Short mmCIF file of C-alpha atoms and ligand atoms in Angstrom, two decimals:
data_model
loop_
_atom_site.label_atom_id
_atom_site.label_comp_id
_atom_site.label_asym_id
_atom_site.label_seq_id
_atom_site.Cartn_x
_atom_site.Cartn_y
_atom_site.Cartn_z
CA MET A 1 6.28 2.09 1.15
CA ILE A 2 2.93 1.95 0.30
CA ALA A 3 1.47 3.56 -2.66
CA VAL A 4 -0.16 6.67 -0.78
CA GLY A 5 3.00 7.54 0.68
CA HIS A 6 4.77 7.57 -3.43
CA THR A 7 1.31 9.28 -4.50
CA SER A 8 1.80 12.23 -1.54
CA VAL A 9 5.80 12.95 -2.64
CA GLY A 10 4.60 13.25 -5.98
CA VAL A 11 2.39 16.09 -5.08
CA ILE A 12 4.49 17.55 -2.53
CA VAL A 13 7.15 17.55 -6.37
CA GLY A 14 3.92 19.01 -8.50
CA ILE A 15 3.10 22.05 -6.18
CA ALA A 16 7.04 23.03 -5.40
CA ALA A 17 7.53 22.92 -9.35
CA THR A 18 4.64 25.42 -9.59
CA GLN A 19 6.81 27.48 -7.11
CA LEU A 20 10.29 26.90 -9.14
CA LEU A 21 10.28 26.19 -12.38
CA PRO A 22 10.01 29.37 -14.42
CA ASP A 23 6.79 30.29 -16.10
CA SER A 24 8.54 30.71 -19.27
CA TRP A 25 9.06 27.39 -19.58
CA PRO A 26 6.12 25.87 -21.84
CA LEU A 27 3.38 24.03 -19.95
CA TYR A 28 4.64 20.31 -21.43
CA VAL A 29 7.76 20.72 -21.09
CA GLN A 30 7.11 21.90 -17.45
CA VAL A 31 5.09 17.97 -17.15
CA VAL A 32 8.26 16.28 -18.45
CA VAL A 33 10.77 17.99 -16.07
CA VAL A 34 7.73 16.98 -13.12
CA GLY A 35 7.42 13.84 -13.98
CA LEU A 36 11.00 12.80 -13.96
CA ALA A 37 11.86 14.38 -10.73
CA GLY A 38 8.95 12.21 -9.50
CA VAL A 39 10.37 8.81 -10.73
CA VAL A 40 13.68 10.00 -9.06
CA SER A 41 11.30 11.03 -5.78
CA HIS A 42 10.11 7.20 -5.85
CA TYR A 43 13.75 5.78 -5.58
CA LEU A 44 14.98 8.47 -2.61
CA MET A 45 11.99 7.72 -0.82
CA ASP A 46 12.47 4.01 -1.10
CA LEU A 47 16.14 3.80 0.65
CA VAL A 48 14.25 5.13 3.52
CA PRO A 49 13.65 2.30 5.23
CA HIS A 50 10.01 2.00 5.57
CA GLY A 51 7.84 -1.12 6.07
CA HIS A 52 4.40 -2.49 3.43
CA TYR A 53 1.44 -4.50 3.94
CA ASP A 54 1.10 -7.99 2.63
CA PHE A 55 0.53 -7.76 -1.15
CA ASN A 56 0.99 -10.26 -3.46
CA GLY A 57 1.56 -8.91 -6.63
CA ALA A 58 1.68 -11.89 -8.77
CA SER A 59 -1.28 -13.62 -8.14
CA PRO A 60 -3.24 -10.23 -6.18
CA THR A 61 -5.96 -12.05 -4.01
CA ALA A 62 -9.54 -10.11 -2.91
CA LYS A 63 -7.79 -8.87 -0.21
CA SER A 64 -4.71 -7.60 -2.44
CA GLN A 65 -7.08 -5.41 -4.58
CA LEU A 66 -8.97 -4.31 -2.04
CA TYR A 67 -5.73 -3.14 -0.15
CA LEU A 68 -4.27 -1.28 -3.62
CA ALA A 69 -8.00 0.50 -4.09
CA ILE A 70 -7.65 2.14 -0.65
CA ASP A 71 -4.06 2.68 -0.98
CA LEU A 72 -3.61 3.89 -4.34
CA GLY A 73 -7.09 4.39 -5.81
CA LEU A 74 -8.63 6.45 -2.92
CA PRO A 75 -5.71 9.30 -2.60
CA LEU A 76 -5.85 9.62 -6.42
CA LEU A 77 -9.61 9.91 -6.08
CA ILE A 78 -8.87 12.64 -3.09
CA VAL A 79 -6.00 14.53 -4.84
CA ALA A 80 -8.30 14.44 -8.28
CA VAL A 81 -10.99 15.97 -6.77
CA ILE A 82 -9.54 18.83 -4.77
CA CYS A 83 -7.42 19.84 -8.31
CA VAL A 84 -9.95 19.91 -10.47
CA ILE A 85 -12.41 21.96 -7.53
CA LYS A 86 -8.84 24.40 -7.18
CA PHE A 87 -6.98 24.57 -10.64
CA GLY A 88 -9.72 22.91 -12.86
CA LEU A 89 -7.65 22.22 -15.54
CA GLY A 90 -5.19 24.61 -15.17
CA ALA A 91 -1.43 24.16 -14.67
CA PRO A 92 -1.03 23.27 -10.77
CA SER A 93 -3.40 20.40 -11.86
CA TRP A 94 -1.36 19.08 -14.45
CA LEU A 95 1.87 19.46 -12.73
CA VAL A 96 0.22 17.24 -9.55
CA ALA A 97 -0.65 14.45 -11.90
CA ALA A 98 3.29 14.64 -13.44
CA GLY A 99 4.99 14.63 -9.83
CA ILE A 100 2.04 11.56 -9.18
CA ILE A 101 2.17 9.94 -12.10
CA GLY A 102 6.55 9.83 -12.13
CA ALA A 103 5.88 8.65 -8.41
CA GLN A 104 4.27 5.87 -9.15
CA LEU A 105 6.19 4.45 -12.76
CA PRO A 106 8.34 2.77 -11.08
CA ASP A 107 6.30 0.35 -9.04
CA VAL A 108 3.74 -0.06 -11.98
CA PHE A 109 6.84 -1.09 -14.18
CA ASP A 110 8.14 -3.61 -11.54
CA GLY A 111 4.12 -4.57 -11.31
CA LEU A 112 4.02 -5.08 -14.69
CA LEU A 113 7.35 -7.36 -14.70
CA TYR A 114 6.07 -9.63 -11.84
CA ARG A 115 3.42 -10.22 -14.45
CA GLY A 116 6.04 -11.02 -16.78
CA PHE A 117 5.39 -8.12 -19.31
CA MET A 118 9.41 -7.18 -20.82
CA ALA A 119 10.97 -9.50 -18.56
CA ASN A 120 13.34 -10.11 -20.73
CA LEU A 121 14.66 -7.26 -21.30
CA SER A 122 17.90 -6.47 -20.14
CA LEU A 123 17.04 -3.24 -19.20
CA ALA A 124 13.99 -3.85 -17.52
CA GLN A 125 16.22 -5.85 -15.44
CA ALA A 126 18.34 -3.60 -14.33
CA GLU A 127 15.55 -1.34 -13.47
CA GLN A 128 14.14 -3.91 -11.26
CA ARG A 129 17.89 -4.52 -9.81
CA PHE A 130 18.56 -1.31 -9.50
CA HIS A 131 14.69 -0.61 -7.36
CA LEU A 132 15.33 -3.91 -4.98
CA GLY A 133 18.63 -2.23 -4.14
CA THR A 134 17.22 0.50 -2.98
CA HIS A 135 15.32 -1.62 -0.48
CA TRP A 136 18.68 -2.11 1.50
CA HIS A 137 16.93 -1.92 4.55
CA ASN A 138 14.61 -5.58 3.89
CA PRO A 139 15.22 -8.12 6.62
CA THR A 140 17.48 -11.20 5.79
CA ASP A 141 15.34 -12.82 7.70
CA LYS A 142 12.24 -14.25 5.69
CA ASN A 143 9.78 -14.80 8.50
CA LYS A 144 9.99 -11.08 9.45
CA ALA A 145 9.54 -10.09 6.16
CA THR A 146 6.32 -9.31 3.53
CA PRO A 147 5.82 -12.11 1.33
CA GLN A 148 7.75 -9.95 -1.35
CA GLY A 149 10.38 -9.50 0.93
CA GLY A 150 10.10 -6.33 2.24
CA ARG A 151 10.01 -4.67 6.37
CA ARG A 152 6.26 -5.13 7.81
CA LEU A 153 4.41 -1.84 8.58
CA GLY A 154 5.43 -0.73 12.17
CA PHE A 155 5.41 2.38 14.27
CA SER A 156 8.27 4.09 12.89
CA ASP A 157 6.01 4.06 9.57
CA ILE A 158 4.43 6.90 11.42
CA TRP A 159 7.18 9.07 8.74
CA GLN A 160 4.79 7.74 5.99
CA ALA A 161 1.69 9.37 7.35
CA ILE A 162 3.70 12.81 8.11
CA VAL A 163 4.63 13.00 4.46
CA VAL A 164 0.95 12.13 3.83
CA VAL A 165 -1.00 15.05 5.76
CA LEU A 166 1.86 17.18 4.84
CA ALA A 167 0.77 16.75 1.04
CA LEU A 168 -2.46 17.01 1.98
CA ALA A 169 -1.71 20.13 3.61
CA LEU A 170 0.42 21.61 0.91
CA LEU A 171 -2.47 20.57 -1.48
CA ILE A 172 -5.38 22.79 0.19
CA ARG A 173 -3.39 25.86 0.95
CA PHE A 174 -1.71 26.41 -2.10
ZN1 LIG B 201 9.13 -0.50 -0.59
ZN1 LIG B 202 9.64 1.34 -5.68
#
């Protein structure tokens, strides 16, 4: 999945939580619940067959860094601006932020693992195996895969774009 896909699902989880979670729950509890739901959303979304662009996480090239800035940084900036304008520092802003952070966490975690952080923790390795397992749809032919082994972006990835549009529409209309 490209990062903006997970970011969008995080936004949707955060907005849904403002409707679904009881107002009587303290905000910090809601933030934790939404963060966990965001993490779960990450694995669920990874289970859906999806493509990636070429990205070298072990030694990111200038091109990889540019992709990441556009894929991760730009949507975060746009969501942050919309949230601050619409909700200020109110509960929806916190819940959307929690949803996004949770939804990105597994990839951030594995990104750190690739660079050697926590690499010998058995729990970290178990997470990585599980996380890779959600990519059951990766090509077996290495020539058809990205350098990290994933499916390449293709027309079927239009669904990722639909999730992005849906999240933006929800956020703006909310
Ligand atoms: Zn993926
Ligand atoms: Zn992932």
